[in-house]
Amino acid sequence: GGNEGIGEQVDYKIIGIEPGAGIMQATETALEEYENLADWSLVESSSAAMASELQKAYDKKEPIIVTGWTPHWKFAKFDLKYLEDPKGVYGEAEVIQTLVREGLQEEQPSAYTVLDQFFWTPDDMANVMVEIQEGADPAEAAAAWVEENSDKVAEWTNGAEEVDGEKIKLAYVAWDSEIASTNVVGKVLESIGYDVDLLQLDAGPMFAAVAEGDADGMVAAWLPGTHASYMEEYGDKLVDLGPNLEGAAIGLVVPTYVEADSIEDL
Ligand SMILES: C[SH](C)CC(=O)O
């Protein structure tokens, strides 16, 4: 149904990211729920590959449909819109939550305090993400942000005793949003004396690593919808420290020049 042209022009393909991402699971559901997507397929790739496909199509003003999320630098760089999702497959507003391993509060109270108090806005995250997208090394972009936002950082470290080189391992997935947040939290933990390792994994292994205690924590849980399946599987072995960012969202995203407003228009 809907606008025949788009499907043909994009070869009935939605450009996705890494297979384990919750947005990929949600899009597989969308392919089943929306009968007009019966002949469409979801291309598994990576966040970086999706971004370069988007850039190429955008430069040629060609239609493209990507699995998108907010916060993300693409909304600052391109004129984009979410397709309406009348069946609610992509959920409502999401939050990004902090989860840590059992035992962290007793063994590393200072790290626990910082991770528990870490909270920032989509604008804060976007500032770091855009720097990285424009070529800055993630750790350097994070250090610069921490330097420039010492008052906000002081709220996060309030009450955390300095430590002397203890190790902390943070797990994350190479989504632009989590590269930014994990590097910032890592820099803040370093500022109170921790020796921080960042462990890049896919989504499932990230939840498993924290649940098994192979990593101390993560600031990358998209809830309640996006990572619901991982919370079902690992939630009882995770300590949930609540949101570190509110106002997140996932969905199908197109350039505004694409003449579709809803998934049902594809
Ligand atoms: C790509 S979003 C940051 C999170 C997810 O879809 O799992």
mmCIF file of C-alpha atoms and ligand atoms in Angstrom:
data_model
loop_
_atom_site.group_PDB
_atom_site.id
_atom_site.type_symbol
_atom_site.label_atom_id
_atom_site.label_comp_id
_atom_site.label_asym_id
_atom_site.label_seq_id
_atom_site.Cartn_x
_atom_site.Cartn_y
_atom_site.Cartn_z
ATOM 1 C CA GLY A 1 0.000 0.000 0.000
ATOM 2 C CA GLY A 2 0.988 3.617 0.361
ATOM 3 C CA ASN A 3 3.553 5.312 -1.821
ATOM 4 C CA GLU A 4 4.770 2.582 -4.216
ATOM 5 C CA GLY A 5 7.785 4.669 -5.269
ATOM 6 C CA ILE A 6 9.705 4.510 -2.012
ATOM 7 C CA GLY A 7 9.810 0.731 -1.695
ATOM 8 C CA GLU A 8 11.053 0.335 -5.247
ATOM 9 C CA GLN A 9 13.600 3.132 -4.869
ATOM 10 C CA VAL A 10 15.142 1.591 -1.742
ATOM 11 C CA ASP A 11 14.837 -1.959 -3.037
ATOM 12 C CA TYR A 12 12.430 -2.662 -0.122
ATOM 13 C CA LYS A 13 15.355 -2.444 2.323
ATOM 14 C CA ILE A 14 15.647 -0.801 5.733
ATOM 15 C CA ILE A 15 19.288 -0.039 6.607
ATOM 16 C CA GLY A 16 19.989 -1.339 10.112
ATOM 17 C CA ILE A 17 22.920 -1.496 12.494
ATOM 18 C CA GLU A 18 24.529 -4.286 14.547
ATOM 19 C CA PRO A 19 22.349 -7.443 14.772
ATOM 20 C CA GLY A 20 22.099 -7.510 18.605
ATOM 21 C CA ALA A 21 20.682 -3.997 18.976
ATOM 22 C CA GLY A 22 17.189 -3.730 20.401
ATOM 23 C CA ILE A 23 16.180 -1.490 17.520
ATOM 24 C CA MET A 24 16.939 -4.394 15.197
ATOM 25 C CA GLN A 25 14.643 -6.698 17.198
ATOM 26 C CA ALA A 26 11.952 -3.998 17.125
ATOM 27 C CA THR A 27 12.351 -3.608 13.358
ATOM 28 C CA GLU A 28 12.031 -7.373 12.803
ATOM 29 C CA THR A 29 8.731 -7.068 14.717
ATOM 30 C CA ALA A 30 7.718 -4.124 12.510
ATOM 31 C CA LEU A 31 8.336 -6.234 9.379
ATOM 32 C CA GLU A 32 5.821 -8.746 10.774
ATOM 33 C CA GLU A 33 3.275 -6.317 12.237
ATOM 34 C CA TYR A 34 2.981 -3.909 9.280
ATOM 35 C CA GLU A 35 1.506 -5.920 6.418
ATOM 36 C CA ASN A 36 2.780 -3.297 3.939
ATOM 37 C CA LEU A 37 6.323 -4.316 4.979
ATOM 38 C CA ALA A 38 5.716 -7.986 4.167
ATOM 39 C CA ASP A 39 8.120 -7.858 1.186
ATOM 40 C CA TRP A 40 10.686 -5.622 2.903
ATOM 41 C CA SER A 41 13.921 -6.734 4.530
ATOM 42 C CA LEU A 42 16.216 -5.358 7.228
ATOM 43 C CA VAL A 43 19.886 -4.981 6.327
ATOM 44 C CA GLU A 44 22.218 -5.837 9.209
ATOM 45 C CA SER A 45 25.328 -3.679 9.213
ATOM 46 C CA SER A 46 26.822 -1.391 11.848
ATOM 47 C CA SER A 47 26.136 2.043 13.290
ATOM 48 C CA ALA A 48 29.043 3.458 11.283
ATOM 49 C CA ALA A 49 27.961 1.754 8.030
ATOM 50 C CA MET A 50 24.372 2.943 8.505
ATOM 51 C CA ALA A 51 25.645 6.515 8.966
ATOM 52 C CA SER A 52 27.711 6.407 5.776
ATOM 53 C CA GLU A 53 24.777 4.954 3.788
ATOM 54 C CA LEU A 54 22.642 7.793 5.144
ATOM 55 C CA GLN A 55 25.272 10.381 4.137
ATOM 56 C CA LYS A 56 25.523 8.946 0.583
ATOM 57 C CA ALA A 57 21.759 8.880 0.008
ATOM 58 C CA TYR A 58 21.328 12.316 1.582
ATOM 59 C CA ASP A 59 24.002 13.868 -0.644
ATOM 60 C CA LYS A 60 22.091 12.561 -3.657
ATOM 61 C CA LYS A 61 18.670 13.355 -2.137
ATOM 62 C CA GLU A 62 17.725 9.725 -2.614
ATOM 63 C CA PRO A 63 15.214 8.018 -0.314
ATOM 64 C CA ILE A 64 16.610 5.895 2.512
ATOM 65 C CA ILE A 65 15.060 4.381 5.642
ATOM 66 C CA VAL A 66 17.358 3.726 8.598
ATOM 67 C CA THR A 67 16.977 2.377 12.120
ATOM 68 C CA GLY A 68 17.483 5.607 14.027
ATOM 69 C CA TRP A 69 17.675 6.805 17.583
ATOM 70 C CA THR A 70 17.815 9.975 19.689
ATOM 71 C CA PRO A 71 20.187 11.336 20.971
ATOM 72 C CA HIS A 72 22.270 11.064 17.841
ATOM 73 C CA TRP A 73 24.400 13.515 15.885
ATOM 74 C CA LYS A 74 22.570 12.642 12.628
ATOM 75 C CA PHE A 75 19.701 14.962 13.620
ATOM 76 C CA ALA A 76 22.153 17.862 13.859
ATOM 77 C CA LYS A 77 23.794 17.000 10.561
ATOM 78 C CA PHE A 78 20.802 16.040 8.392
ATOM 79 C CA ASP A 79 17.163 17.152 8.114
ATOM 80 C CA LEU A 80 15.467 13.958 9.324
ATOM 81 C CA LYS A 81 12.153 12.783 10.730
ATOM 82 C CA TYR A 82 10.841 9.703 12.501
ATOM 83 C CA LEU A 83 8.142 7.781 10.673
ATOM 84 C CA GLU A 84 4.989 7.549 12.784
ATOM 85 C CA ASP A 85 4.578 4.107 14.308
ATOM 86 C CA PRO A 86 0.798 3.614 14.712
ATOM 87 C CA LYS A 87 1.269 0.037 15.962
ATOM 88 C CA GLY A 88 3.679 1.254 18.670
ATOM 89 C CA VAL A 89 6.352 -1.273 17.743
ATOM 90 C CA TYR A 90 9.155 1.126 18.761
ATOM 91 C CA GLY A 91 7.608 1.995 22.128
ATOM 92 C CA GLU A 92 7.259 5.415 23.654
ATOM 93 C CA ALA A 93 9.935 7.656 25.178
ATOM 94 C CA GLU A 94 12.908 5.635 26.337
ATOM 95 C CA VAL A 95 15.454 6.334 29.053
ATOM 96 C CA ILE A 96 19.071 5.220 29.106
ATOM 97 C CA GLN A 97 19.832 3.496 32.384
ATOM 98 C CA THR A 98 22.897 2.630 34.437
ATOM 99 C CA LEU A 99 23.316 -0.998 35.504
ATOM 100 C CA VAL A 100 26.134 -2.333 37.675
ATOM 101 C CA ARG A 101 27.242 -5.745 38.873
ATOM 102 C CA GLU A 102 26.235 -7.188 42.229
ATOM 103 C CA GLY A 103 28.834 -6.424 44.881
ATOM 104 C CA LEU A 104 30.065 -3.175 43.338
ATOM 105 C CA GLN A 105 28.618 -0.994 46.112
ATOM 106 C CA GLU A 106 30.491 -2.936 48.796
ATOM 107 C CA GLU A 107 33.738 -3.410 46.853
ATOM 108 C CA GLN A 108 34.038 -0.031 45.039
ATOM 109 C CA PRO A 109 31.745 2.436 46.861
ATOM 110 C CA SER A 110 33.291 5.457 45.116
ATOM 111 C CA ALA A 111 32.675 4.050 41.629
ATOM 112 C CA TYR A 112 29.178 3.037 42.704
ATOM 113 C CA THR A 113 28.499 6.591 43.910
ATOM 114 C CA VAL A 114 29.638 8.156 40.629
ATOM 115 C CA LEU A 115 27.685 5.664 38.500
ATOM 116 C CA ASP A 116 24.613 6.162 40.696
ATOM 117 C CA GLN A 117 24.801 9.964 40.417
ATOM 118 C CA PHE A 118 25.692 10.155 36.705
ATOM 119 C CA PHE A 119 22.833 11.978 34.936
ATOM 120 C CA TRP A 120 22.972 14.290 31.938
ATOM 121 C CA THR A 121 20.836 15.649 29.095
ATOM 122 C CA PRO A 122 20.538 14.792 25.400
ATOM 123 C CA ASP A 123 22.237 18.143 24.689
ATOM 124 C CA ASP A 124 25.183 17.232 26.939
ATOM 125 C CA MET A 125 25.537 13.909 25.148
ATOM 126 C CA ALA A 126 25.126 15.520 21.714
ATOM 127 C CA ASN A 127 27.974 17.962 22.461
ATOM 128 C CA VAL A 128 30.371 15.051 22.975
ATOM 129 C CA MET A 129 28.912 12.950 20.113
ATOM 130 C CA VAL A 130 29.272 15.735 17.544
ATOM 131 C CA GLU A 131 32.916 16.343 18.532
ATOM 132 C CA ILE A 132 33.625 12.636 18.031
ATOM 133 C CA GLN A 133 31.710 12.523 14.747
ATOM 134 C CA GLU A 134 33.789 15.473 13.535
ATOM 135 C CA GLY A 135 36.936 13.484 14.152
ATOM 136 C CA ALA A 136 37.885 13.940 17.808
ATOM 137 C CA ASP A 137 39.222 10.919 19.680
ATOM 138 C CA PRO A 138 36.382 9.776 22.015
ATOM 139 C CA ALA A 139 38.565 9.883 25.135
ATOM 140 C CA GLU A 140 39.796 13.385 24.262
ATOM 141 C CA ALA A 141 36.293 14.663 23.471
ATOM 142 C CA ALA A 142 35.140 13.211 26.802
ATOM 143 C CA ALA A 143 38.036 14.769 28.728
ATOM 144 C CA ALA A 144 37.293 18.160 27.134
ATOM 145 C CA TRP A 145 33.617 17.935 28.098
ATOM 146 C CA VAL A 146 34.483 16.938 31.687
ATOM 147 C CA GLU A 147 36.882 19.900 31.864
ATOM 148 C CA GLU A 148 34.217 22.330 30.601
ATOM 149 C CA ASN A 149 31.436 20.948 32.821
ATOM 150 C CA SER A 150 33.154 20.675 36.187
ATOM 151 C CA ASP A 151 30.047 21.836 38.083
ATOM 152 C CA LYS A 152 27.879 19.031 36.668
ATOM 153 C CA VAL A 153 30.716 16.522 37.163
ATOM 154 C CA ALA A 154 31.077 17.674 40.796
ATOM 155 C CA GLU A 155 27.459 16.617 41.380
ATOM 156 C CA TRP A 156 28.343 13.134 40.142
ATOM 157 C CA THR A 157 31.477 12.770 42.301
ATOM 158 C CA ASN A 158 29.894 14.359 45.383
ATOM 159 C CA GLY A 159 30.520 12.043 48.343
ATOM 160 C CA ALA A 160 32.874 9.696 46.425
ATOM 161 C CA GLU A 161 36.191 9.183 48.227
ATOM 162 C CA GLU A 162 39.301 9.370 46.024
ATOM 163 C CA VAL A 163 40.882 5.963 45.293
ATOM 164 C CA ASP A 164 44.412 4.939 44.390
ATOM 165 C CA GLY A 165 44.479 3.189 41.027
ATOM 166 C CA GLU A 166 41.772 0.557 41.601
ATOM 167 C CA LYS A 167 40.510 -0.949 38.330
ATOM 168 C CA ILE A 168 37.023 -0.361 36.937
ATOM 169 C CA LYS A 169 35.744 -1.965 33.718
ATOM 170 C CA LEU A 170 32.805 -0.380 31.887
ATOM 171 C CA ALA A 171 31.037 -2.369 29.149
ATOM 172 C CA TYR A 172 29.410 -0.600 26.193
ATOM 173 C CA VAL A 173 28.277 -1.077 22.584
ATOM 174 C CA ALA A 174 29.778 1.066 19.805
ATOM 175 C CA TRP A 175 26.630 3.139 19.345
ATOM 176 C CA ASP A 176 27.586 6.782 18.988
ATOM 177 C CA SER A 177 25.511 7.666 22.052
ATOM 178 C CA GLU A 178 27.227 5.062 24.250
ATOM 179 C CA ILE A 179 30.718 5.815 22.957
ATOM 180 C CA ALA A 180 30.114 9.358 24.231
ATOM 181 C CA SER A 181 28.545 8.500 27.602
ATOM 182 C CA THR A 182 30.925 5.661 28.486
ATOM 183 C CA ASN A 183 34.014 7.726 27.695
ATOM 184 C CA VAL A 184 32.690 10.619 29.807
ATOM 185 C CA VAL A 185 31.930 8.404 32.813
ATOM 186 C CA GLY A 186 35.326 6.753 32.367
ATOM 187 C CA LYS A 187 37.065 10.139 32.529
ATOM 188 C CA VAL A 188 35.105 11.085 35.654
ATOM 189 C CA LEU A 189 36.087 7.820 37.362
ATOM 190 C CA GLU A 190 39.713 8.467 36.371
ATOM 191 C CA SER A 191 39.428 11.948 37.929
ATOM 192 C CA ILE A 192 38.889 10.354 41.360
ATOM 193 C CA GLY A 193 41.773 7.907 40.917
ATOM 194 C CA TYR A 194 40.388 4.827 39.119
ATOM 195 C CA ASP A 195 42.230 2.984 36.360
ATOM 196 C CA VAL A 196 39.376 2.554 33.857
ATOM 197 C CA ASP A 197 39.031 0.021 31.054
ATOM 198 C CA LEU A 198 36.253 0.367 28.454
ATOM 199 C CA LEU A 199 35.070 -2.997 27.105
ATOM 200 C CA GLN A 200 33.347 -2.773 23.689
ATOM 201 C CA LEU A 201 30.830 -5.604 23.161
ATOM 202 C CA ASP A 202 27.569 -6.293 21.317
ATOM 203 C CA ALA A 203 24.356 -5.664 23.281
ATOM 204 C CA GLY A 204 23.744 -9.206 24.593
ATOM 205 C CA PRO A 205 27.353 -9.818 25.655
ATOM 206 C CA MET A 206 27.367 -6.386 27.365
ATOM 207 C CA PHE A 207 24.433 -7.354 29.593
ATOM 208 C CA ALA A 208 26.017 -10.778 30.214
ATOM 209 C CA ALA A 209 29.381 -9.262 31.165
ATOM 210 C CA VAL A 210 27.838 -7.051 33.874
ATOM 211 C CA ALA A 211 25.484 -9.813 35.060
ATOM 212 C CA GLU A 212 28.417 -12.243 35.389
ATOM 213 C CA GLY A 213 30.651 -9.619 37.004
ATOM 214 C CA ASP A 214 33.144 -9.603 34.109
ATOM 215 C CA ALA A 215 32.450 -5.870 33.839
ATOM 216 C CA ASP A 216 31.638 -3.538 36.727
ATOM 217 C CA GLY A 217 28.883 -1.611 35.007
ATOM 218 C CA MET A 218 27.381 0.025 31.934
ATOM 219 C CA VAL A 219 25.535 3.240 31.156
ATOM 220 C CA ALA A 220 23.967 1.788 28.007
ATOM 221 C CA ALA A 221 20.644 0.137 28.915
ATOM 222 C CA TRP A 222 17.823 1.484 26.738
ATOM 223 C CA LEU A 223 14.585 0.892 28.635
ATOM 224 C CA PRO A 224 11.791 0.056 29.129
ATOM 225 C CA GLY A 225 11.352 -1.206 25.571
ATOM 226 C CA THR A 226 14.535 -1.392 23.544
ATOM 227 C CA HIS A 227 16.469 -3.725 25.851
ATOM 228 C CA ALA A 228 13.471 -5.408 27.492
ATOM 229 C CA SER A 229 14.552 -8.844 26.268
ATOM 230 C CA TYR A 230 18.020 -8.438 27.819
ATOM 231 C CA MET A 231 16.514 -7.264 31.111
ATOM 232 C CA GLU A 232 14.256 -10.333 31.137
ATOM 233 C CA GLU A 233 17.302 -12.543 30.670
ATOM 234 C CA TYR A 234 19.820 -10.813 32.962
ATOM 235 C CA GLY A 235 17.840 -8.327 35.108
ATOM 236 C CA ASP A 236 17.769 -10.480 38.252
ATOM 237 C CA LYS A 237 21.586 -10.436 38.326
ATOM 238 C CA LEU A 238 21.971 -6.710 37.711
ATOM 239 C CA VAL A 239 21.797 -3.734 40.074
ATOM 240 C CA ASP A 240 19.650 -1.066 38.404
ATOM 241 C CA LEU A 241 20.793 2.479 39.258
ATOM 242 C CA GLY A 242 18.064 4.121 37.160
ATOM 243 C CA PRO A 243 18.215 6.655 34.312
ATOM 244 C CA ASN A 244 21.335 8.555 33.311
ATOM 245 C CA LEU A 245 19.509 10.262 30.442
ATOM 246 C CA GLU A 246 15.823 10.927 29.697
ATOM 247 C CA GLY A 247 14.175 11.824 26.380
ATOM 248 C CA ALA A 248 15.682 9.053 24.266
ATOM 249 C CA ALA A 249 13.775 7.428 21.397
ATOM 250 C CA ILE A 250 14.162 4.779 18.695
ATOM 251 C CA GLY A 251 12.332 4.308 15.385
ATOM 252 C CA LEU A 252 12.520 4.361 11.607
ATOM 253 C CA VAL A 253 14.102 7.572 10.392
ATOM 254 C CA VAL A 254 14.055 9.149 6.918
ATOM 255 C CA PRO A 255 15.315 12.418 5.416
ATOM 256 C CA THR A 256 12.503 14.991 5.440
ATOM 257 C CA TYR A 257 12.504 14.990 1.601
ATOM 258 C CA VAL A 258 11.108 11.425 1.698
ATOM 259 C CA GLU A 259 7.354 11.689 1.087
ATOM 260 C CA ALA A 260 6.222 9.400 3.889
ATOM 261 C CA ASP A 261 5.015 10.363 7.352
ATOM 262 C CA SER A 262 4.183 6.957 8.728
ATOM 263 C CA ILE A 263 5.510 3.430 8.486
ATOM 264 C CA GLU A 264 2.165 2.653 6.863
ATOM 265 C CA ASP A 265 3.085 4.990 3.965
ATOM 266 C CA LEU A 266 5.982 2.782 2.850
HETATM 267 C C1 LIG B 1 20.784 1.662 18.698
HETATM 268 S S1 LIG B 1 20.015 2.193 20.226
HETATM 269 C C2 LIG B 1 21.329 3.109 20.894
HETATM 270 C C3 LIG B 1 20.022 0.792 21.347
HETATM 271 C C4 LIG B 1 19.553 -0.457 20.717
HETATM 272 O O1 LIG B 1 18.875 -0.385 19.672
HETATM 273 O O2 LIG B 1 19.816 -1.538 21.272
#
